Coordinates of C-alpha atoms and ligand atoms in Angstrom, one line a residue:
M1 CA 103.5 82.3 101.5
S2 CA 106.3 83.3 104.2
S3 CA 105.8 84.4 107.5
K4 CA 106.4 88.0 106.5
D5 CA 103.4 88.0 104.5
V6 CA 100.8 87.3 107.1
V7 CA 100.8 91.9 107.2
V8 CA 101.7 93.7 104.1
Y9 CA 102.0 97.4 104.0
S10 CA 103.3 99.8 101.1
V11 CA 103.5 103.5 101.2
E12 CA 101.6 106.0 99.1
N13 CA 101.5 110.1 99.3
R14 CA 102.8 110.0 102.7
I15 CA 99.9 107.3 104.1
A16 CA 100.9 104.1 104.6
W17 CA 98.8 101.0 104.4
V18 CA 99.1 98.6 106.8
K19 CA 97.4 95.2 106.6
F20 CA 96.4 92.5 108.1
N21 CA 97.0 89.9 105.8
R22 CA 95.7 86.1 106.6
P23 CA 92.5 86.0 104.5
D24 CA 91.8 82.7 105.0
K25 CA 92.2 82.5 108.3
R26 CA 90.0 86.2 108.0
N27 CA 93.1 88.1 109.6
A28 CA 92.3 86.1 112.9
Q29 CA 96.2 87.2 114.6
S30 CA 98.4 84.4 114.9
P31 CA 101.6 84.6 117.3
T32 CA 103.5 84.7 113.9
L33 CA 101.5 87.7 113.1
N34 CA 102.1 89.4 116.2
R35 CA 105.7 89.0 116.0
R36 CA 105.3 90.6 112.2
M37 CA 103.1 93.0 112.7
L38 CA 105.2 94.6 115.5
E39 CA 108.5 94.5 113.5
V40 CA 106.1 96.3 110.7
L41 CA 105.3 99.0 112.9
E42 CA 109.1 99.5 114.4
E43 CA 110.1 99.5 110.1
L44 CA 107.3 102.2 109.8
E45 CA 107.7 104.8 112.7
F46 CA 110.0 107.2 111.9
R47 CA 109.9 107.1 108.4
D48 CA 109.6 110.9 106.9
D49 CA 108.1 109.7 104.1
V50 CA 105.6 108.4 106.3
G51 CA 102.7 110.9 108.4
V52 CA 99.9 108.9 108.6
L53 CA 98.9 105.0 109.2
V54 CA 96.1 103.2 108.2
L55 CA 95.3 99.8 109.6
T56 CA 92.9 97.7 107.3
G57 CA 92.2 94.1 106.5
E58 CA 92.8 92.0 103.9
G59 CA 89.9 90.4 102.1
T60 CA 86.5 90.3 104.0
S61 CA 87.5 90.6 107.6
W62 CA 89.4 93.6 109.2
C63 CA 90.5 91.3 111.6
A64 CA 88.7 88.7 113.5
G65 CA 89.7 87.8 116.8
M66 CA 93.1 86.3 118.5
D67 CA 93.8 82.9 116.1
L68 CA 91.1 80.3 118.2
Q69 CA 93.7 77.6 117.7
E70 CA 97.3 78.8 117.0
Y71 CA 97.1 81.6 119.5
F72 CA 94.9 80.2 122.4
R73 CA 95.2 76.0 121.7
D74 CA 98.4 75.6 120.2
T75 CA 99.8 78.1 123.0
A76 CA 97.7 76.3 126.0
A77 CA 99.5 73.0 125.5
K78 CA 102.9 74.5 126.3
G79 CA 101.3 76.4 130.1
L80 CA 101.2 79.0 131.4
G81 CA 104.6 80.8 129.5
G82 CA 103.3 79.2 126.1
T83 CA 100.5 81.4 126.8
R84 CA 102.5 84.3 129.0
K85 CA 104.3 84.5 126.0
A86 CA 101.7 84.7 123.3
Q87 CA 100.2 87.8 125.1
A88 CA 103.1 90.0 125.7
E89 CA 103.6 89.6 121.9
A90 CA 99.7 90.7 121.2
Y91 CA 100.1 93.4 123.4
A92 CA 103.5 94.4 122.4
W93 CA 102.1 95.5 118.7
W94 CA 99.0 97.3 120.4
R95 CA 100.9 99.1 122.6
K96 CA 103.3 99.9 120.0
L97 CA 100.2 101.3 117.9
R98 CA 98.7 103.1 121.1
W99 CA 101.2 105.4 121.4
Y100 CA 102.6 105.0 117.8
Q101 CA 105.0 108.8 116.7
K102 CA 102.1 109.5 113.7
P103 CA 98.3 109.5 114.2
T104 CA 96.6 106.1 113.2
I105 CA 93.0 105.2 111.3
A106 CA 91.3 101.7 111.7
M107 CA 89.9 101.1 108.3
V108 CA 87.6 98.5 109.5
N109 CA 86.8 96.5 106.3
G110 CA 84.5 94.0 107.4
W111 CA 84.9 91.2 110.7
C112 CA 86.5 92.9 113.8
F113 CA 86.3 90.4 116.9
G114 CA 87.1 90.5 120.2
G115 CA 91.2 90.6 120.3
A116 CA 90.7 92.6 117.7
Y117 CA 89.5 95.0 119.7
G118 CA 92.4 96.2 121.3
P119 CA 94.6 97.5 118.3
L120 CA 90.7 98.8 117.1
N121 CA 91.3 100.7 120.4
A122 CA 94.9 101.4 119.8
C123 CA 94.5 103.9 116.6
D124 CA 93.3 106.9 116.8
L125 CA 90.6 106.9 115.0
A126 CA 88.0 104.5 113.7
I127 CA 86.0 104.3 110.3
A128 CA 84.5 101.7 109.5
A129 CA 81.7 100.0 106.7
D130 CA 78.3 99.8 107.1
E131 CA 78.8 96.7 106.7
A132 CA 81.1 95.2 108.7
T133 CA 80.5 93.9 111.3
F134 CA 81.7 93.9 115.1
G135 CA 81.3 91.5 118.2
L136 CA 82.9 90.6 121.8
S137 CA 82.3 87.7 121.2
E138 CA 84.4 86.2 124.3
I139 CA 81.2 85.3 125.7
N140 CA 80.0 82.9 122.9
W141 CA 82.4 80.3 123.4
G142 CA 82.9 80.2 126.9
I143 CA 85.5 83.0 128.0
L144 CA 84.9 86.9 128.7
P145 CA 86.5 89.3 126.7
G146 CA 90.3 89.6 127.9
G147 CA 93.3 91.4 126.3
G148 CA 92.2 95.2 127.2
A149 CA 88.5 94.5 125.9
T150 CA 86.1 94.6 127.6
K151 CA 87.9 98.4 129.1
V152 CA 87.8 98.9 125.2
A153 CA 83.5 99.0 125.3
T154 CA 83.7 100.7 128.5
N155 CA 85.3 103.3 127.9
A156 CA 84.1 103.9 124.4
M157 CA 80.3 102.9 124.8
A158 CA 78.0 104.5 127.5
W159 CA 77.9 102.2 130.2
R160 CA 74.7 100.3 129.4
D161 CA 76.0 98.8 126.5
A162 CA 79.2 98.0 127.0
M163 CA 77.5 95.9 129.5
Y164 CA 74.7 94.7 126.8
H165 CA 77.9 94.0 124.3
T166 CA 79.7 92.1 126.6
I167 CA 78.0 89.8 127.8
T168 CA 74.7 89.2 125.2
G169 CA 77.7 88.6 122.1
E170 CA 75.5 90.0 120.1
P171 CA 77.3 90.8 116.6
I172 CA 76.2 94.3 116.1
S173 CA 76.9 96.4 112.0
G174 CA 79.8 99.2 111.3
S175 CA 76.4 101.7 112.0
K176 CA 75.5 100.9 115.1
A177 CA 79.4 100.5 116.1
A178 CA 79.7 104.1 115.0
Q179 CA 75.7 105.2 117.1
W180 CA 77.5 103.6 119.7
K181 CA 81.0 105.9 119.2
L182 CA 82.5 102.5 119.2
V183 CA 84.3 104.2 116.1
N184 CA 83.6 107.8 114.6
E185 CA 82.2 106.7 112.1
S186 CA 80.5 104.7 109.4
V187 CA 80.5 105.2 105.6
P188 CA 79.2 102.2 102.7
L189 CA 82.0 99.7 102.3
A190 CA 81.8 101.2 98.7
K191 CA 83.4 104.8 99.8
L192 CA 85.3 103.6 103.1
K193 CA 88.2 104.3 101.1
D194 CA 88.2 107.5 100.0
R195 CA 87.0 108.6 103.2
V196 CA 89.8 107.2 104.8
I197 CA 92.2 109.0 102.8
E198 CA 90.2 112.6 103.1
L199 CA 90.3 112.2 106.9
A200 CA 94.5 111.3 106.5
G201 CA 94.8 114.4 104.7
V202 CA 93.2 116.1 106.9
L203 CA 95.8 114.5 109.6
L204 CA 98.6 115.9 107.1
K205 CA 97.9 119.2 107.1
K206 CA 98.6 119.4 110.6
N207 CA 102.1 119.7 112.4
P208 CA 103.8 117.0 113.6
V209 CA 104.6 117.6 116.7
T210 CA 102.0 118.9 117.5
I211 CA 99.1 116.5 116.5
K212 CA 101.1 113.3 119.1
A213 CA 101.4 115.9 122.1
A214 CA 97.9 115.6 121.3
K215 CA 97.4 112.2 120.6
D216 CA 98.7 111.7 123.3
A217 CA 97.1 113.3 125.6
V218 CA 94.4 113.0 124.9
R219 CA 94.3 109.0 126.3
R220 CA 97.1 110.1 129.1
V221 CA 94.1 112.9 130.4
T222 CA 90.8 110.5 130.1
E223 CA 92.3 108.5 133.2
M224 CA 93.3 111.8 135.5
T225 CA 92.0 114.0 137.7
Y226 CA 91.1 118.1 136.3
E227 CA 94.2 119.6 137.9
N228 CA 96.5 116.6 137.2
A229 CA 95.4 116.7 134.0
E230 CA 96.3 120.8 133.6
D231 CA 99.5 120.2 135.4
Y232 CA 99.7 117.4 132.2
L233 CA 99.3 119.9 129.7
I234 CA 101.6 122.5 130.4
R235 CA 104.2 120.2 130.0
A236 CA 103.2 118.8 127.2
Q237 CA 103.0 122.2 125.6
E238 CA 106.7 122.4 126.6
A239 CA 108.2 120.0 125.6
A240 CA 105.9 119.9 122.5
D241 CA 106.9 123.4 121.6
S242 CA 111.3 122.2 122.7
F243 CA 111.0 119.5 119.4
D244 CA 109.5 122.1 117.1
A245 CA 109.8 126.3 118.8
E246 CA 109.3 127.6 115.2
G247 CA 105.3 125.5 115.1
R248 CA 103.3 128.0 117.2
K249 CA 105.2 131.4 116.4
E250 CA 104.3 130.2 112.8
G251 CA 100.8 129.5 112.9
L252 CA 100.3 132.9 114.7
K253 CA 102.0 134.7 112.0
Q254 CA 99.7 133.2 109.5
F255 CA 96.7 134.4 111.2
L256 CA 98.0 138.0 113.2
D257 CA 100.1 139.4 110.8
D258 CA 100.0 137.7 107.2
K259 CA 96.1 137.5 107.6
A260 CA 96.3 134.5 105.5
Y261 CA 94.4 132.3 107.2
K262 CA 91.8 131.3 110.2
P263 CA 93.0 129.2 113.3
G264 CA 88.8 128.3 113.6
L265 CA 88.3 127.1 110.3
G266 CA 91.5 126.0 108.6
T267 CA 95.3 124.7 109.2
Y268 CA 97.9 126.6 109.3
D269 CA 101.0 125.8 106.1
I270 CA 103.1 124.1 107.7
S271 CA 105.1 123.9 104.7
K272 CA 106.3 127.6 105.5
Q273 CA 107.5 127.2 108.6
K274 CA 111.5 127.5 109.9
K275 CA 112.9 124.4 109.6
K276 CA 115.3 123.5 112.2
Ligands
ACO1 N1 90.6 81.5 114.9 C1 90.8 80.7 114.3 N2 90.5 80.4 112.9 C2 89.5 81.6 112.3 C3 89.6 82.6 113.0 C4 89.6 82.9 114.2 N3 89.3 83.6 115.3 N4 88.6 83.3 112.3 C5 87.7 82.4 110.9 N5 88.9 81.5 111.6 C6 89.4 80.2 110.4 C7 87.7 79.5 110.5 O1 88.4 78.5 111.0 C8 88.2 78.7 108.8 O2 89.1 78.0 108.8 P1 89.3 77.0 107.5 O3 88.8 77.1 106.7 O4 90.5 76.3 108.0 O5 88.1 75.4 108.5 C9 88.7 80.3 108.1 O6 88.6 81.2 108.8 C10 87.1 80.9 107.5 O7 86.1 81.2 108.6 P2 84.5 80.7 108.3 O8 83.7 80.8 109.3 O9 84.6 79.9 107.3 O10 84.2 82.6 107.6 P3 82.8 82.9 107.5 O11 83.8 84.7 106.5 O12 82.4 82.0 107.4 O13 83.1 83.5 109.1 C11 83.3 84.4 111.0 C12 83.9 84.9 109.2 C13 81.9 85.0 111.0 C14 84.9 85.9 111.9 C15 83.3 82.8 111.8 O14 84.6 82.4 110.9 C16 84.3 83.3 113.2 O15 83.1 83.5 113.8 N6 85.0 83.6 113.5 C17 85.8 83.5 115.4 C18 85.7 84.9 115.6 C19 85.8 84.7 117.3 O16 85.2 84.9 117.7 N7 87.0 85.4 117.1 C20 87.5 85.2 118.7 C21 87.5 86.3 119.8 S1 87.8 86.4 121.3 C22 89.3 86.7 121.5 O17 89.8 87.1 120.4 C23 89.8 86.5 122.4

């Protein structure tokens, strides 16, 4: 297997399927995988034939966290510089994914531990198999959940659940992860891909400029005061208009003039929109 194969991807019907591909190591994030993942995300980000990106894992695992040998032990042997370099490479692709141009879905098919919470949080939506297993296992081998993982838990879950999850290290099922809001929902593994395709289909119908502005807004306003958020959202809408002046006009026309759809119940037909 070449070093490039640790991440594989294909594009079908405007969905980019990106896979962690180290199944024999349960898709743990090695430095090689982290470097390659950033390249793959960059290759796909502005392709016109990609409307949604799905991140999933080959085999029985979504991602078993950081690679304890290659990410921790081997890099620590190189001193602080080795550790910092490995961290920077991991955080670089998580950040790229957090602010990705296209909407993203984590399709969690199996194990999801520790350092996997970085990319989990980076994806806009997350659908898990009921049978998947989640855990902040760091505490079990003697470190605290770093790499943003504690922040991910407290952002997503109620405080009590986040505390329990962090300091017990007990694994939870995909269904429990959905109940605790670590993912949007869980479905039986046999139905996981169909559900993700259905959800991607919803996103593909939206105006792409608007969806990028809206997903960034959800992440940004979380840490703002109401006043700052109000101001930011005015500017964000105006910036989106400057990229796509026709979008909202067409949306209004199809409702008010053509009576072709109801915004409360569905999306306007973006294929009828004048190109810039
Ligand atoms: N880092 C390095 N190697 C790993 C990792 C990992 N995170 N996870 C699995 N592997 C390797 C195993 O060492 C084993 O390698 P080998 O075949 O060369 O011996 C191989 O993957 C298969 O692992 P098994 O344990 O045999 O697989 P199983 O399906 O029985 O269990 C499980 C899977 C539960 C994921 C188990 O491997 C495990 O607990 N892994 C560690 C999970 C973890 O705690 N990750 C770190 C989180 S903390 C952080 O990321 C900061």
